[in-house]
Amino acid sequence: MSFAVHFISAETAAAPHPLGDPVADLPDDEGDEDVEELTADEIAAWDGLHPRLVELLPAGAHDVSATPFARQLVHESTGMMVTWAHDDYEASVPFWSENATAELFDTLAAVTEAIEAATGRVGVDEISEARFLDHREQVQDTFAMMAAGFEQAMERQTVLGWLRSKFKR
């Protein structure tokens, strides 16, 4: 499970539910939608952004894929990933408790600023459903709580974690 900042038009970002209605947007049972190839403009935008993103991400970042459908850049140790797919641009971070740091959120903010400046799109996060840069400290606090919850849940899903929780009282 990951936290993501989605880059959408300013008009869509101003809507009451800028990331869509979660219930209405559930996939149907008829299969996946057709994936569209990146347009020449989308590839040019990525090619312009790529050097700046590599500069902003911590050492160890590398390209995951460059296909007709998407471009991805990932930082291995944090799992931070920037994904560029047709009309679906995002920067995401897994809910690992180690990721709930000010440094990682500073990096995510810098990536968000770079993408917003280059594309004119607005980075809206999944927690506040508002512009990430306007609420980043609050989002970071909520992220930390969710990451701790995921860590506890994962620990309890293992036999050793379950046993440890029984004897920790």
Tab-separated table of C-alpha atoms in Angstrom:
chain	number	residue	atom	x	y	z
A	1	MET	CA	0.000	0.000	0.000
A	2	SER	CA	1.373	3.359	-1.000
A	3	PHE	CA	0.640	7.027	-0.491
A	4	ALA	CA	0.545	9.017	-3.719
A	5	VAL	CA	0.529	12.564	-4.979
A	6	HIS	CA	-1.391	12.690	-8.261
A	7	PHE	CA	-0.723	15.448	-10.779
A	8	ILE	CA	-3.966	16.704	-12.260
A	9	SER	CA	-5.271	19.845	-13.960
A	10	ALA	CA	-5.921	22.898	-11.775
A	11	GLU	CA	-9.603	22.715	-12.717
A	12	THR	CA	-9.900	19.102	-11.545
A	13	ALA	CA	-7.875	19.877	-8.400
A	14	ALA	CA	-10.472	22.530	-7.436
A	15	ALA	CA	-13.353	20.033	-7.570
A	16	PRO	CA	-14.922	18.710	-4.337
A	17	HIS	CA	-13.472	15.216	-4.988
A	18	PRO	CA	-10.461	15.922	-7.207
A	19	LEU	CA	-9.301	12.307	-7.248
A	20	GLY	CA	-12.731	10.996	-8.160
A	21	ASP	CA	-15.434	9.124	-6.298
A	22	PRO	CA	-13.735	6.079	-4.757
A	23	VAL	CA	-16.908	3.970	-4.963
A	24	ALA	CA	-17.863	4.968	-8.515
A	25	ASP	CA	-14.277	4.499	-9.702
A	26	LEU	CA	-14.010	0.862	-8.600
A	27	PRO	CA	-13.119	-1.425	-11.509
A	28	ASP	CA	-15.874	-3.539	-12.912
A	29	ASP	CA	-15.676	-7.273	-13.466
A	30	GLU	CA	-15.419	-6.906	-17.219
A	31	GLY	CA	-11.636	-6.635	-17.257
A	32	ASP	CA	-9.058	-3.921	-17.335
A	33	GLU	CA	-9.421	-0.782	-19.358
A	34	ASP	CA	-7.263	-0.448	-22.442
A	35	VAL	CA	-3.941	1.153	-21.587
A	36	GLU	CA	-3.051	4.031	-23.854
A	37	GLU	CA	0.436	4.800	-25.073
A	38	LEU	CA	2.147	7.982	-23.978
A	39	THR	CA	1.692	10.858	-26.393
A	40	ALA	CA	4.653	12.682	-27.909
A	41	ASP	CA	3.911	15.613	-25.552
A	42	GLU	CA	3.892	13.306	-22.512
A	43	ILE	CA	7.220	11.783	-23.537
A	44	ALA	CA	8.690	15.242	-24.109
A	45	ALA	CA	7.462	16.365	-20.672
A	46	TRP	CA	9.095	13.314	-19.069
A	47	ASP	CA	12.312	13.806	-20.995
A	48	GLY	CA	12.420	17.401	-19.757
A	49	LEU	CA	11.652	16.411	-16.145
A	50	HIS	CA	13.829	13.315	-15.906
A	51	PRO	CA	17.204	15.021	-15.272
A	52	ARG	CA	15.682	17.209	-12.535
A	53	LEU	CA	13.977	14.227	-10.880
A	54	VAL	CA	17.215	12.225	-10.870
A	55	GLU	CA	18.910	15.210	-9.241
A	56	LEU	CA	16.188	15.504	-6.567
A	57	LEU	CA	15.856	11.842	-5.631
A	58	PRO	CA	18.381	10.435	-3.162
A	59	ALA	CA	21.379	8.487	-4.436
A	60	GLY	CA	20.341	5.073	-5.647
A	61	ALA	CA	17.450	6.218	-7.825
A	62	HIS	CA	17.171	4.570	-11.204
A	63	ASP	CA	14.790	4.056	-14.108
A	64	VAL	CA	12.498	1.070	-13.782
A	65	SER	CA	10.889	1.138	-17.174
A	66	ALA	CA	10.631	3.087	-20.371
A	67	THR	CA	7.867	1.565	-22.452
A	68	PRO	CA	5.424	3.043	-24.948
A	69	PHE	CA	2.945	3.140	-22.042
A	70	ALA	CA	4.915	4.512	-19.076
A	71	ARG	CA	8.109	5.876	-17.616
A	72	GLN	CA	9.132	5.163	-14.021
A	73	LEU	CA	11.913	6.317	-11.771
A	74	VAL	CA	12.382	4.640	-8.370
A	75	HIS	CA	14.518	5.099	-5.296
A	76	GLU	CA	15.206	1.556	-4.070
A	77	SER	CA	15.693	2.010	-0.324
A	78	THR	CA	12.565	4.145	0.241
A	79	GLY	CA	10.445	2.790	-2.589
A	80	MET	CA	9.629	6.338	-3.724
A	81	MET	CA	8.510	6.115	-7.321
A	82	VAL	CA	7.608	8.680	-9.947
A	83	THR	CA	5.312	7.180	-12.565
A	84	TRP	CA	4.456	8.804	-15.868
A	85	ALA	CA	1.660	6.993	-17.701
A	86	HIS	CA	-0.913	8.356	-20.135
A	87	ASP	CA	-2.908	10.951	-18.181
A	88	ASP	CA	-1.831	9.354	-14.863
A	89	TYR	CA	1.160	11.093	-13.341
A	90	GLU	CA	2.101	10.416	-9.742
A	91	ALA	CA	4.801	10.293	-7.115
A	92	SER	CA	4.265	7.556	-4.544
A	93	VAL	CA	5.827	6.335	-1.311
A	94	PRO	CA	5.046	2.992	0.386
A	95	PHE	CA	3.616	3.166	3.903
A	96	TRP	CA	6.811	1.902	5.540
A	97	SER	CA	7.415	3.441	8.960
A	98	GLU	CA	10.994	4.253	7.880
A	99	ASN	CA	9.493	6.551	5.248
A	100	ALA	CA	7.779	8.826	7.783
A	101	THR	CA	10.733	11.210	7.887
A	102	ALA	CA	10.982	14.924	7.282
A	103	GLU	CA	13.779	14.277	4.766
A	104	LEU	CA	11.642	11.984	2.617
A	105	PHE	CA	8.744	14.449	2.686
A	106	ASP	CA	11.170	17.255	1.769
A	107	THR	CA	12.195	15.168	-1.249
A	108	LEU	CA	8.568	14.464	-2.142
A	109	ALA	CA	7.816	18.204	-1.884
A	110	ALA	CA	10.779	19.046	-4.140
A	111	VAL	CA	9.632	16.436	-6.696
A	112	THR	CA	6.103	17.842	-6.510
A	113	GLU	CA	7.353	21.400	-7.028
A	114	ALA	CA	9.427	20.312	-10.028
A	115	ILE	CA	6.534	18.485	-11.688
A	116	GLU	CA	4.094	21.329	-11.003
A	117	ALA	CA	6.528	23.911	-12.418
A	118	ALA	CA	7.251	21.865	-15.547
A	119	THR	CA	3.698	20.778	-16.340
A	120	GLY	CA	1.309	23.312	-14.800
A	121	ARG	CA	-0.479	20.417	-13.119
A	122	VAL	CA	-1.346	20.424	-9.406
A	123	GLY	CA	-0.054	17.735	-7.030
A	124	VAL	CA	-3.047	16.456	-5.033
A	125	ASP	CA	-2.420	13.882	-2.318
A	126	GLU	CA	-4.642	10.973	-1.374
A	127	ILE	CA	-4.834	11.850	2.333
A	128	SER	CA	-6.056	15.458	2.272
A	129	GLU	CA	-7.436	15.326	-1.297
A	130	ALA	CA	-6.008	18.823	-1.655
A	131	ARG	CA	-2.806	20.349	-2.980
A	132	PHE	CA	-0.027	18.418	-1.229
A	133	LEU	CA	2.268	21.432	-0.871
A	134	ASP	CA	-0.435	23.307	1.063
A	135	HIS	CA	-0.858	20.552	3.695
A	136	ARG	CA	2.397	18.662	3.678
A	137	GLU	CA	3.106	18.785	7.461
A	138	GLN	CA	-0.401	17.499	8.264
A	139	VAL	CA	-0.106	14.839	5.589
A	140	GLN	CA	3.286	13.787	6.968
A	141	ASP	CA	1.792	13.336	10.458
A	142	THR	CA	-1.111	11.295	9.090
A	143	PHE	CA	1.297	9.263	6.944
A	144	ALA	CA	3.347	8.442	10.081
A	145	MET	CA	0.247	7.209	11.923
A	146	MET	CA	-0.855	5.092	8.973
A	147	ALA	CA	2.653	3.676	8.514
A	148	ALA	CA	2.769	2.685	12.199
A	149	GLY	CA	-0.643	1.021	11.818
A	150	PHE	CA	0.518	-0.911	8.750
A	151	GLU	CA	3.652	-2.011	10.605
A	152	GLN	CA	1.610	-3.276	13.552
A	153	ALA	CA	-0.817	-5.068	11.258
A	154	MET	CA	1.995	-6.716	9.298
A	155	GLU	CA	3.750	-7.772	12.500
A	156	ARG	CA	0.591	-9.419	13.764
A	157	GLN	CA	0.063	-11.239	10.479
A	158	THR	CA	3.138	-13.351	11.104
A	159	VAL	CA	3.148	-16.180	13.636
A	160	LEU	CA	6.096	-14.663	15.482
A	161	GLY	CA	4.413	-11.243	15.546
A	162	TRP	CA	1.170	-12.763	16.779
A	163	LEU	CA	2.967	-14.687	19.540
A	164	ARG	CA	4.950	-11.625	20.569
A	165	SER	CA	1.730	-9.607	20.902
A	166	LYS	CA	0.273	-12.343	23.172
A	167	PHE	CA	3.224	-12.158	25.579
A	168	LYS	CA	3.740	-8.361	25.510
A	169	ARG	CA	0.860	-7.527	27.848
